[in-house]
Short mmCIF file of C-alpha atoms in Angstrom, two decimals:
data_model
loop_
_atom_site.label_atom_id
_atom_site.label_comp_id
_atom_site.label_asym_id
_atom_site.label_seq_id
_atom_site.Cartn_x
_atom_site.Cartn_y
_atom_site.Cartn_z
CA UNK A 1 66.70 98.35 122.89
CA UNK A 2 69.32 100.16 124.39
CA UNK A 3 69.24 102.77 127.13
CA UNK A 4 72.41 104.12 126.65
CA UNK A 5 73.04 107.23 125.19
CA UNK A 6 75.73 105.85 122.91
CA UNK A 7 78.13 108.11 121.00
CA UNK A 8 76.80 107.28 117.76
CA UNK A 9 73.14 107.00 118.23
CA UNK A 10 72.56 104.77 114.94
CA UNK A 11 74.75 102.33 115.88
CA UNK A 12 74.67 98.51 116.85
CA UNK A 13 77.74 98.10 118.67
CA UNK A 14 79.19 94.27 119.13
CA UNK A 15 79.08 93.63 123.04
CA UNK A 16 82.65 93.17 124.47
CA UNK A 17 82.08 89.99 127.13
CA UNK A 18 86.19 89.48 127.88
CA UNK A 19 89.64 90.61 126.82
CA UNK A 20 93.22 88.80 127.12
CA UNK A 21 96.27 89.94 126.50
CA UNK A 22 95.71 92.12 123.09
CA UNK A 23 92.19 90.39 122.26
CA UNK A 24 88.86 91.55 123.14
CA UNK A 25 86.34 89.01 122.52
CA UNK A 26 82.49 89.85 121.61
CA UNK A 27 79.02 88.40 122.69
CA UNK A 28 78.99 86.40 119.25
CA UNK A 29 82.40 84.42 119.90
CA UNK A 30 83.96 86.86 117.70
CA UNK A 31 87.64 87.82 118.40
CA UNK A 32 89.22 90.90 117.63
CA UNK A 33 93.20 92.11 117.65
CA UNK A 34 93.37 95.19 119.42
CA UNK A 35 95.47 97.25 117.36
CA UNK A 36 94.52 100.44 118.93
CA UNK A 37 94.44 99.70 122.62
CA UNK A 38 91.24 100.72 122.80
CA UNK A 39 92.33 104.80 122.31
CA UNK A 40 96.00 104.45 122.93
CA UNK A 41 94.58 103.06 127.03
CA UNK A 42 94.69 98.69 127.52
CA UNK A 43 99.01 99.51 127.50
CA UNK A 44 100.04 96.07 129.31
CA UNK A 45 96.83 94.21 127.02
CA UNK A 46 93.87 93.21 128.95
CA UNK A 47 93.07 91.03 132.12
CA UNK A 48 96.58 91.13 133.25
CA UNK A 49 97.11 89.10 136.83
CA UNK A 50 98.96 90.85 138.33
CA UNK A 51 96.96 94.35 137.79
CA UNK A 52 93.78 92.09 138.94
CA UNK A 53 95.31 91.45 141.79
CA UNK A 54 96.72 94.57 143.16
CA UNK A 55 92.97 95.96 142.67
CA UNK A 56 91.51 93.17 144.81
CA UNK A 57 94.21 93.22 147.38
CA UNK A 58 93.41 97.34 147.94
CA UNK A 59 89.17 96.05 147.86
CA UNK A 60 89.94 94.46 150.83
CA UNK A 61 91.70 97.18 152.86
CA UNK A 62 89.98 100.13 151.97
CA UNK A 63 87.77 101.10 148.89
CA UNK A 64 87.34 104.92 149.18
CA UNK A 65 88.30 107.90 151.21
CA UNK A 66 87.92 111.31 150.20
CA UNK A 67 90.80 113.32 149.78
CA UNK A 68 89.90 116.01 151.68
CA UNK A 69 90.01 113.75 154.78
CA UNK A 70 92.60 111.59 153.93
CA UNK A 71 95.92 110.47 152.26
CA UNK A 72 96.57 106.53 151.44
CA UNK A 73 99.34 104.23 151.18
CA UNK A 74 98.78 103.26 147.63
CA UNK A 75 98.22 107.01 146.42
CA UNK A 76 101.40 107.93 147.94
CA UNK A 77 103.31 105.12 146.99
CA UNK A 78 102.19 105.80 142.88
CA UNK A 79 102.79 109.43 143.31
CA UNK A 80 106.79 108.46 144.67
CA UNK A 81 106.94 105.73 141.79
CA UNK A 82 105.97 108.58 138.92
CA UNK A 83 108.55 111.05 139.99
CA UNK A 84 111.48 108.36 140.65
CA UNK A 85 110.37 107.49 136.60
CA UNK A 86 110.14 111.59 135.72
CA UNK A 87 112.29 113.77 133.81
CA UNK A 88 113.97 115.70 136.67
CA UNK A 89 112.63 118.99 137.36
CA UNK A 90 109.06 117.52 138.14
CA UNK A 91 108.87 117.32 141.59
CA UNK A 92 104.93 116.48 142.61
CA UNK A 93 102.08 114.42 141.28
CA UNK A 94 98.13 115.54 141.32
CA UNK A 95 96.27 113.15 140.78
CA UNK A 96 92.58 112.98 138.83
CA UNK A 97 90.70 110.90 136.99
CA UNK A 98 91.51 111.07 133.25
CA UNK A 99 93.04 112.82 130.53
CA UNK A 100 90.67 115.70 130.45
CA UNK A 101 90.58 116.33 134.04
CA UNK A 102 94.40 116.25 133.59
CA UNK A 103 94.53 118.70 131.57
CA UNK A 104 91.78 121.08 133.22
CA UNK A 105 93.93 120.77 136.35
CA UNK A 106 96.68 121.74 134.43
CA UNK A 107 95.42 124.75 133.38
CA UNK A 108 94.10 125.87 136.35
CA UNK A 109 97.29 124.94 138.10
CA UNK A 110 98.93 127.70 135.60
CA UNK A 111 96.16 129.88 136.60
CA UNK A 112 96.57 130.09 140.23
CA UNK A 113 100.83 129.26 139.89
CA UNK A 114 100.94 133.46 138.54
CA UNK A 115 97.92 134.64 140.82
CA UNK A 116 100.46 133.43 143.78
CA UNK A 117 103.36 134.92 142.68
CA UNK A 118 101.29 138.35 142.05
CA UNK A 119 101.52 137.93 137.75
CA UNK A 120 97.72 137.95 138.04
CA UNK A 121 97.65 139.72 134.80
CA UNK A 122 98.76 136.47 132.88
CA UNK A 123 95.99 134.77 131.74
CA UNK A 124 96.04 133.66 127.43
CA UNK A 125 97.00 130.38 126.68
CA UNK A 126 98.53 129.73 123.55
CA UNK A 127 97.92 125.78 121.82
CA UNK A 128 98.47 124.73 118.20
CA UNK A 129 95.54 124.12 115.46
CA UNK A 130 94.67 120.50 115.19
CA UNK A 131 95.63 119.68 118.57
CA UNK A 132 93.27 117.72 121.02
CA UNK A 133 93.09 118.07 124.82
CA UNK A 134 90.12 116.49 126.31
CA UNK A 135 86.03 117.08 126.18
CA UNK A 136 85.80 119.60 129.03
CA UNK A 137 85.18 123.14 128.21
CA UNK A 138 89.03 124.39 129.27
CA UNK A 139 90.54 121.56 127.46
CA UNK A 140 88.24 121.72 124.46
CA UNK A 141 89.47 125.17 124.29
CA UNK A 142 92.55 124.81 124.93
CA UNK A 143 92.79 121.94 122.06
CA UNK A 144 93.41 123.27 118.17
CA UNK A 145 90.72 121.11 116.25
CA UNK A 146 88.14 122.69 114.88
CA UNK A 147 85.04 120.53 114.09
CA UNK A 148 85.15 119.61 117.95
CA UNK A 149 85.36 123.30 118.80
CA UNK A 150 82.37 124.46 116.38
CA UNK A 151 79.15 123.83 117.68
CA UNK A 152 80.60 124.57 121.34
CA UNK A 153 82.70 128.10 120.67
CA UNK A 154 79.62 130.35 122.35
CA UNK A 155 80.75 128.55 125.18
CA UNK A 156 84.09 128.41 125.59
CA UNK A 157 87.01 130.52 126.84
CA UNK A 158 89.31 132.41 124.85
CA UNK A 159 92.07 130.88 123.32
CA UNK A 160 95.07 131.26 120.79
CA UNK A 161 96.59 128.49 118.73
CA UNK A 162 99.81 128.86 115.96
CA UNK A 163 100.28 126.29 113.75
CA UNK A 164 101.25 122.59 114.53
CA UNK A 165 104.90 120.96 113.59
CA UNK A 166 103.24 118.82 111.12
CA UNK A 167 106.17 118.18 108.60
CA UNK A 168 104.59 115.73 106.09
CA UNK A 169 102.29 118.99 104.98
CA UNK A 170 103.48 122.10 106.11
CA UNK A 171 107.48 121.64 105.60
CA UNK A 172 107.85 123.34 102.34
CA UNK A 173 109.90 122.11 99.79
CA UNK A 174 113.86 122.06 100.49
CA UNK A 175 113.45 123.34 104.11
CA UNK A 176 115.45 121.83 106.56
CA UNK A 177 114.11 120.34 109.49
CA UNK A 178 116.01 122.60 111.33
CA UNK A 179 115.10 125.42 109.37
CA UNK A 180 111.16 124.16 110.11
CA UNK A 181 111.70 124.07 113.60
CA UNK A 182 113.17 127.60 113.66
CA UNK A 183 110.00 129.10 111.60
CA UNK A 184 107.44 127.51 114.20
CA UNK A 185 109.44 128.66 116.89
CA UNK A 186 109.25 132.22 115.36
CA UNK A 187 105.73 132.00 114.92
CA UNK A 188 104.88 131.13 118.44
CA UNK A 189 107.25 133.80 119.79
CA UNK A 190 105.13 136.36 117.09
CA UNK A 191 101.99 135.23 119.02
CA UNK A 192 103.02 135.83 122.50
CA UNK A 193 104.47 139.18 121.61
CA UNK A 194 101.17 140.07 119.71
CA UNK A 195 99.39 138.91 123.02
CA UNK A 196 101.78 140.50 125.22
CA UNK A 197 104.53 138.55 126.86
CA UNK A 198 103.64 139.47 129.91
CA UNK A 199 100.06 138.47 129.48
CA UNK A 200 100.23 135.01 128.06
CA UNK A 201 100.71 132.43 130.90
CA UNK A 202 101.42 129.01 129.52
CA UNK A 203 101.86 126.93 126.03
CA UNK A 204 100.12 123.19 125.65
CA UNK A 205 101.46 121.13 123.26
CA UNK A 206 101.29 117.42 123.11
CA UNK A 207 104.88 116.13 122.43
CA UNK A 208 103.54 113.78 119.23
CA UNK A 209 99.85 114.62 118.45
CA UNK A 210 97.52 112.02 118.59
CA UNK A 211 94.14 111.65 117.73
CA UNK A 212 93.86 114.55 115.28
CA UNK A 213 97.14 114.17 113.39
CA UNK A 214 98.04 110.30 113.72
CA UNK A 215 101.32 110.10 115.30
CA UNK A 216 103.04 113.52 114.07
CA UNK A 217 105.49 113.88 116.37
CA UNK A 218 108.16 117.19 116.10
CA UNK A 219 110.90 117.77 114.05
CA UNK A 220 114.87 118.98 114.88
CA UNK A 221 115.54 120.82 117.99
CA UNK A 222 111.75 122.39 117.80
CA UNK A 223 110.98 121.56 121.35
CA UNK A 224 114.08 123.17 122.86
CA UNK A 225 112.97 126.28 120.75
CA UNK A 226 109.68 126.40 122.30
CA UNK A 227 111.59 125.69 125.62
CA UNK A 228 113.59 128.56 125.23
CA UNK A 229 111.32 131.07 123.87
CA UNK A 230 108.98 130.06 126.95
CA UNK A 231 111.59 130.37 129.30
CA UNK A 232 112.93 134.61 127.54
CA UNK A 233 108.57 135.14 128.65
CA UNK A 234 108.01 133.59 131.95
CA UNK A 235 105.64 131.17 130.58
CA UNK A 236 104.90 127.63 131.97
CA UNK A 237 105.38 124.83 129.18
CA UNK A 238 102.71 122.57 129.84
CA UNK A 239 103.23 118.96 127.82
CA UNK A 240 100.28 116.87 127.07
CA UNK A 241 101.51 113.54 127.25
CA UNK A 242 97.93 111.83 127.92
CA UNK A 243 97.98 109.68 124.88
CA UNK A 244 101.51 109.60 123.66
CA UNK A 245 102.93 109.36 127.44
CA UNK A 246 103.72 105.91 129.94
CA UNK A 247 106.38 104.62 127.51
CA UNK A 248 103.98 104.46 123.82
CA UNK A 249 106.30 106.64 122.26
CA UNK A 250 109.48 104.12 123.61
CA UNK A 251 110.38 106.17 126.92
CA UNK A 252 107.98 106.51 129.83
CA UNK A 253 107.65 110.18 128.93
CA UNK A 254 107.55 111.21 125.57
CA UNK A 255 109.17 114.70 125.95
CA UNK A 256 112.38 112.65 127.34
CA UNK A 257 113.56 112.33 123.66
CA UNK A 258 113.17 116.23 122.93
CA UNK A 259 115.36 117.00 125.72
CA UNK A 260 113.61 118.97 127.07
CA UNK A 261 111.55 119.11 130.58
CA UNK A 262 107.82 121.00 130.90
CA UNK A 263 107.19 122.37 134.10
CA UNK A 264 103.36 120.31 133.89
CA UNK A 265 103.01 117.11 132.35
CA UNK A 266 99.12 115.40 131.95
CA UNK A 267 99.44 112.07 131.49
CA UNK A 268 96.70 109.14 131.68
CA UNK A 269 95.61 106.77 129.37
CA UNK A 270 98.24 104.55 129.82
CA UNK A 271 98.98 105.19 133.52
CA UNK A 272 95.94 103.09 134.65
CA UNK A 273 96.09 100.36 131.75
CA UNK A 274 92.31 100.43 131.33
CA UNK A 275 91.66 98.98 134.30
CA UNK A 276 90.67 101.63 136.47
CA UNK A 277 90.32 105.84 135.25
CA UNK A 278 92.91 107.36 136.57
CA UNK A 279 95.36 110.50 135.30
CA UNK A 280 97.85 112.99 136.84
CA UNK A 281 99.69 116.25 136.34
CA UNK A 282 102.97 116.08 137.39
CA UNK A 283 104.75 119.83 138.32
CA UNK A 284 107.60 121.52 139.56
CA UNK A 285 108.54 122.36 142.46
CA UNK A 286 108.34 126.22 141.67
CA UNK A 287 104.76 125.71 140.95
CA UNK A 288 104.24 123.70 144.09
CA UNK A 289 106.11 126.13 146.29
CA UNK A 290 104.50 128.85 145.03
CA UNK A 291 101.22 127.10 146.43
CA UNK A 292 102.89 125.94 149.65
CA UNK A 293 104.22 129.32 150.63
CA UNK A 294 101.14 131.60 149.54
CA UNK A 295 97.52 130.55 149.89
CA UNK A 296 98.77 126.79 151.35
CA UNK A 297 96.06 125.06 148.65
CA UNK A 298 95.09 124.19 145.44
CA UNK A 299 91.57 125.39 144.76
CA UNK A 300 90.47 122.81 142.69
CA UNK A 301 89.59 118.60 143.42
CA UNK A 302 86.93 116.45 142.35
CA UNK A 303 84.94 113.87 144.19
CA UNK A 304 87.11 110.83 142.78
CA UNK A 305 90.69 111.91 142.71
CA UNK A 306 93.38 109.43 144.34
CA UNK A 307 90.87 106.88 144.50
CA UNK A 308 92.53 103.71 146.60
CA UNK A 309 91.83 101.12 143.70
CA UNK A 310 92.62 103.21 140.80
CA UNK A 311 95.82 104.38 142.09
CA UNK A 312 97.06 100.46 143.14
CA UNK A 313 95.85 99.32 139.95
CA UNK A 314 98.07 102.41 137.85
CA UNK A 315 100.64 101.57 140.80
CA UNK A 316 101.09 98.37 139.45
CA UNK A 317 100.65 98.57 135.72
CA UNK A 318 103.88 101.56 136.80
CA UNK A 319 105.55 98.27 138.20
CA UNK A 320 105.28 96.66 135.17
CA UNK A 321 105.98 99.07 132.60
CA UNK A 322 109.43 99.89 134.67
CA UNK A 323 110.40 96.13 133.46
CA UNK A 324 113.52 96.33 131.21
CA UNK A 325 111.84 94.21 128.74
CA UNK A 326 108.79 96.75 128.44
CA UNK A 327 110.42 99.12 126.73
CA UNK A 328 112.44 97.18 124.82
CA UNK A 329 109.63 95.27 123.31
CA UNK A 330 107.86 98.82 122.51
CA UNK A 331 110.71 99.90 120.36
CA UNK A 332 111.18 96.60 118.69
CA UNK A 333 108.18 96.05 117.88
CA UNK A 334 107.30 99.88 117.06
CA UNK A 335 109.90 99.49 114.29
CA UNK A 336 108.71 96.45 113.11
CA UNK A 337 105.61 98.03 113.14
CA UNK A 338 106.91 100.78 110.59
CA UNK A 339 108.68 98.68 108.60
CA UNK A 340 105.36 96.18 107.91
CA UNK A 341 103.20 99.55 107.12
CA UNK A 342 106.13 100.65 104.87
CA UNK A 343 106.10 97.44 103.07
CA UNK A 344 102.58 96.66 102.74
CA UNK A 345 101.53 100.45 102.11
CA UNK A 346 104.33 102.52 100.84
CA UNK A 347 103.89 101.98 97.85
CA UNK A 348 99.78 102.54 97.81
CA UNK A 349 98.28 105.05 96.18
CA UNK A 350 96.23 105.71 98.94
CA UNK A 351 98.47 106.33 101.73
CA UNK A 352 100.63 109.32 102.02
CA UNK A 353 102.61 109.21 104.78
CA UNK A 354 103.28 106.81 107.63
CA UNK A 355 104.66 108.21 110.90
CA UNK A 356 105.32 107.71 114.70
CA UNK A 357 107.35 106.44 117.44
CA UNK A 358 107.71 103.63 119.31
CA UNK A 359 103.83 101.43 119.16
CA UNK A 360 102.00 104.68 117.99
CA UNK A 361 101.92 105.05 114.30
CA UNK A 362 99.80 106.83 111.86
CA UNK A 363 98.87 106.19 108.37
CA UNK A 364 97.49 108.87 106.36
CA UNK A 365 95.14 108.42 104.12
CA UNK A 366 94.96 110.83 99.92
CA UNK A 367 92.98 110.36 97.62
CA UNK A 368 96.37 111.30 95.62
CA UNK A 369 99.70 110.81 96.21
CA UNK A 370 101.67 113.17 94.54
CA UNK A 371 99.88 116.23 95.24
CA UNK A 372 98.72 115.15 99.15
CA UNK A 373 94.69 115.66 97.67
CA UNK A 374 92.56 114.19 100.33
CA UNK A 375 89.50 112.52 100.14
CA UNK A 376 85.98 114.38 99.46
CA UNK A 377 85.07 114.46 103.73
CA UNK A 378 81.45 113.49 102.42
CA UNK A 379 82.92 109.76 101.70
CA UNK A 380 83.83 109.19 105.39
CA UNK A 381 87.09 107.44 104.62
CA UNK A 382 87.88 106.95 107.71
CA UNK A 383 85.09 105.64 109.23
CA UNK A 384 85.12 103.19 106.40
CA UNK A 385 88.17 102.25 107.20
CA UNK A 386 86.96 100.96 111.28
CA UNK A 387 84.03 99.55 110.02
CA UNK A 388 86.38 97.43 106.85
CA UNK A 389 89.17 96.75 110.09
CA UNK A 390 86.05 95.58 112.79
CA UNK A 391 84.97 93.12 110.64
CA UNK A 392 88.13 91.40 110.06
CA UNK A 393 88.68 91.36 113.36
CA UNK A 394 91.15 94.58 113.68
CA UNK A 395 90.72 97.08 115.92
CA UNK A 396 91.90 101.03 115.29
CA UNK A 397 91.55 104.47 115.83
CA UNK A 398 90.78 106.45 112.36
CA UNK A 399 89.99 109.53 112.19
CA UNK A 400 88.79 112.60 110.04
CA UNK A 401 89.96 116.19 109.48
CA UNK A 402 93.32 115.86 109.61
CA UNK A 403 93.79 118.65 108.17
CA UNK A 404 91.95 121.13 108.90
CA UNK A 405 89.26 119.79 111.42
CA UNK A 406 87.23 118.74 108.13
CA UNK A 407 89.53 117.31 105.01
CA UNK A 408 91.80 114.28 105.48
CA UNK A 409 92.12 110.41 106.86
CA UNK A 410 94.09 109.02 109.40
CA UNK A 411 94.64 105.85 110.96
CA UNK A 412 96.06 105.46 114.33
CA UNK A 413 97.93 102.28 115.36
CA UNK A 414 98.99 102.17 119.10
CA UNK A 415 98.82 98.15 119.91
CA UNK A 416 99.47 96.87 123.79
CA UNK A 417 103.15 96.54 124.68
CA UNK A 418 102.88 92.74 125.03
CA UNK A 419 102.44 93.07 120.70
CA UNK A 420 104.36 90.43 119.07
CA UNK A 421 105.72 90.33 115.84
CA UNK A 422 103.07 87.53 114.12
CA UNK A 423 100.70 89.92 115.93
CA UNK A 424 102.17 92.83 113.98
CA UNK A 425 102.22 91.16 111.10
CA UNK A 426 98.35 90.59 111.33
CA UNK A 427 97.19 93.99 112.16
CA UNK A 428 98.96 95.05 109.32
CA UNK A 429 97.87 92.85 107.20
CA UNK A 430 94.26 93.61 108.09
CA UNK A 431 94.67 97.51 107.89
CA UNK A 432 96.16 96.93 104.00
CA UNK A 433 92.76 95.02 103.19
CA UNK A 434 90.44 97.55 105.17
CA UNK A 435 91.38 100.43 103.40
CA UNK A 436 91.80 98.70 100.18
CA UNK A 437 87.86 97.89 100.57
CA UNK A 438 86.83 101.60 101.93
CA UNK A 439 88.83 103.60 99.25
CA UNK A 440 86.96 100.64 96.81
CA UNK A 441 83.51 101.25 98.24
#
């Protein structure tokens, strides 16, 4: 019997033994395509050499030091490789030790960024509904979804959230993407004037939304809008790139293809490939001057940040992800990857939209197609859906409330970069028959 408090407590999870390349392999010989990375994490597919090696390499020189006594080599040397890969404009990398802490920092970064330059009185931040940021109590505040938020809201800080750029529901009919963009926009600007523009310090978006929404990603020019509207306030733009970020979307960052650059970026996830935890926040240089030239410190740090092997494992999955063919293979394959779902599930009358960039996709799930009805939540497509993939040997990342934090499906599809196209071909294949057999059940 187990000892673990598991996240599911009625549960009998398979026992992972080993992984290669985009296979993970259970105690009972069973193998299993892993068509969600994990969540969106093993980028570069699992046990890679070269990664292995990097890790035992730094073993053997030195293991830990804390970073309140010391700098090293390898933490330097993947701080310089992020910001030679970085939109310019960010300047610095902190380093932590996952997508949550990322996005704490982040917010305390904000924080103390106006404190310094005496705007002490800035202190809302402004999200969007049916976002997700992390598990710790800033980030769970910070992110839009609902049933995460309920049972936790005595608890957590005050936040504000305006509505997410989710086209395939909430572009009304004949609107222009343009026209979309521009009403968002408006709405956010509304908020931060109803808050006081002079009180709200920073906006968190993710550049295409992840777990809660399946791969929505943003329509038009409505990044440069929220750019701009940040920039008329004084506001920091912080992007959450955590899940969508290290090249899943087709570019190292995802906010390269908006045009547009944030002045904090969380990333994670991808950064350390799964083989060690590891995540950043990469800033400006206003931000880190602003820090340099008034109390000479950031008053924040955990006991594991810049750890030696995480950062020359993330330093070398970096290596590998700056490979030509990296890329090219995500947005080759990413659009084979749409054109597969599109084929074997357009046409369902189950599946209302399929979306994404690059190797992260999402398939949302209706109980009708014409008028967008989702399913009753009390059926549990979703989780349906993972337990019909998992035992044809598929994983992915569905989800529920999609909507609203209670109604609607989702399935997330964010396969390692090393995917190949009989490999596509499979997890699709296995995703049409898994929700054939939920929506059946």
């Amino acid at each position: 019997m187990t000892k673990i408090l598991h996240r599911t407590i009625v549960t009998n999870l398979p026992k992972a033994v080993a992984g290669e390349g985009v296979y993970i392999t259970d105690s009972d010989g069973r193998s299993y395509i892993d068509g969600s990375s994990g969540a969106a994490v093993s980028c570069i597919g699992h046990n890679h050499p070269d990664v292995l090696e990097a890790m035992k390499a730094q073993m053997g020189r030195i293991s830990y030091a804390h970073t309140s006594f010391f700098t090293t080599d390898v933490a330097e040397q993947l701080a310089e490789q992020l910001i030679e890969l970085a939109p310019e404009g960010l300047d610095y990398v902190y380093l932590v030790s996952g997508g949550s802490e990322a996005v704490e920092a982040a917010l305390k970064m904000a924080r103390q960024y106006y404190v310094e330059i005496d705007q002490s009185q800035r202190r809302h931040i402004v999200a969007r509904r049916q976002s997700y940021h992390g598990n710790t109590i800033g980030a769970l505040a910070t992110g839009g979804n609902a049933w995460r938020r309920e049972q936790f809201k005595p608890i957590l800080p005050e936040t504000h959230h305006v509505s997410p750029c989710y086209a395939y529901r909430d572009m009304q009919p004949g609107e222009a993407p343009e026209a979309y963009a521009e009403r968002l926009a408006a709405e956010l600007e509304a908020k931060i004037v109803e808050l006081g523009g002079d009180k709200v310090m920073a906006f968190v978006a993710e550049p295409v939304v992840g777990a809660t929404l399946g791969a929505a990603g943003p329509v038009a020019d409505y990044f440069k809008r929220v750019r701009k509207i940040c920039d008329k306030y004084g506001i920091l733009l912080i992007l959450d790139e955590v899940m969508c970020g290290m090249g899943r979307t087709g570019t190292i960052f995802a906010s390269e293809q908006e045009g547009v650059v944030p002045d904090l970026v969380t990333i994670a996830k991808g950064l350390g490939g799964g083989f060690q935890p590891i995540g950043a926040v990469l800033l400006s240089e206003k931000i880190y001057r602003a820090f340099a030239e008034g109390s000479g410190l950031f008053q924040h740090g955990h006991t594991y940040i810049g750890h030696p092997i995480a950062a020359a494992a993330a330093s070398k999955v970096v290596e590998i992800l700056k490979r030509p063919e990296m890329m090219a293979n995500v947005i080759k394959m990413g659009d084979r990857l749409q054109a597969e779902l599109d084929a074997a599930l357009g046409q369902s009358p189950y599946v209302g939209d399929i979306r994404g960039r690059g190797l992260f996709r999402g398939v949302e799930i209706v109980a009708d197609k014409d008028t967008k009805q989702p399913f009753d939540p009390a059926r549990r497509i979703h989780a349906k859906i993972k337990k019909e993939a998992m035992q044809r040997g598929l994983m992915c990342y569905p989800m529920g409330g999609t909507i609203d934090g209670r109604h609607g499906d989702h399935v997330l599809l964010a396969p390692p970069y090393i995917i190949q196209a009989e490999q596509i071909d499979m997890i699709v294949e296995r995703l049409a028959a898994a929700i054939n057999a939920a929506v059946a059940s």
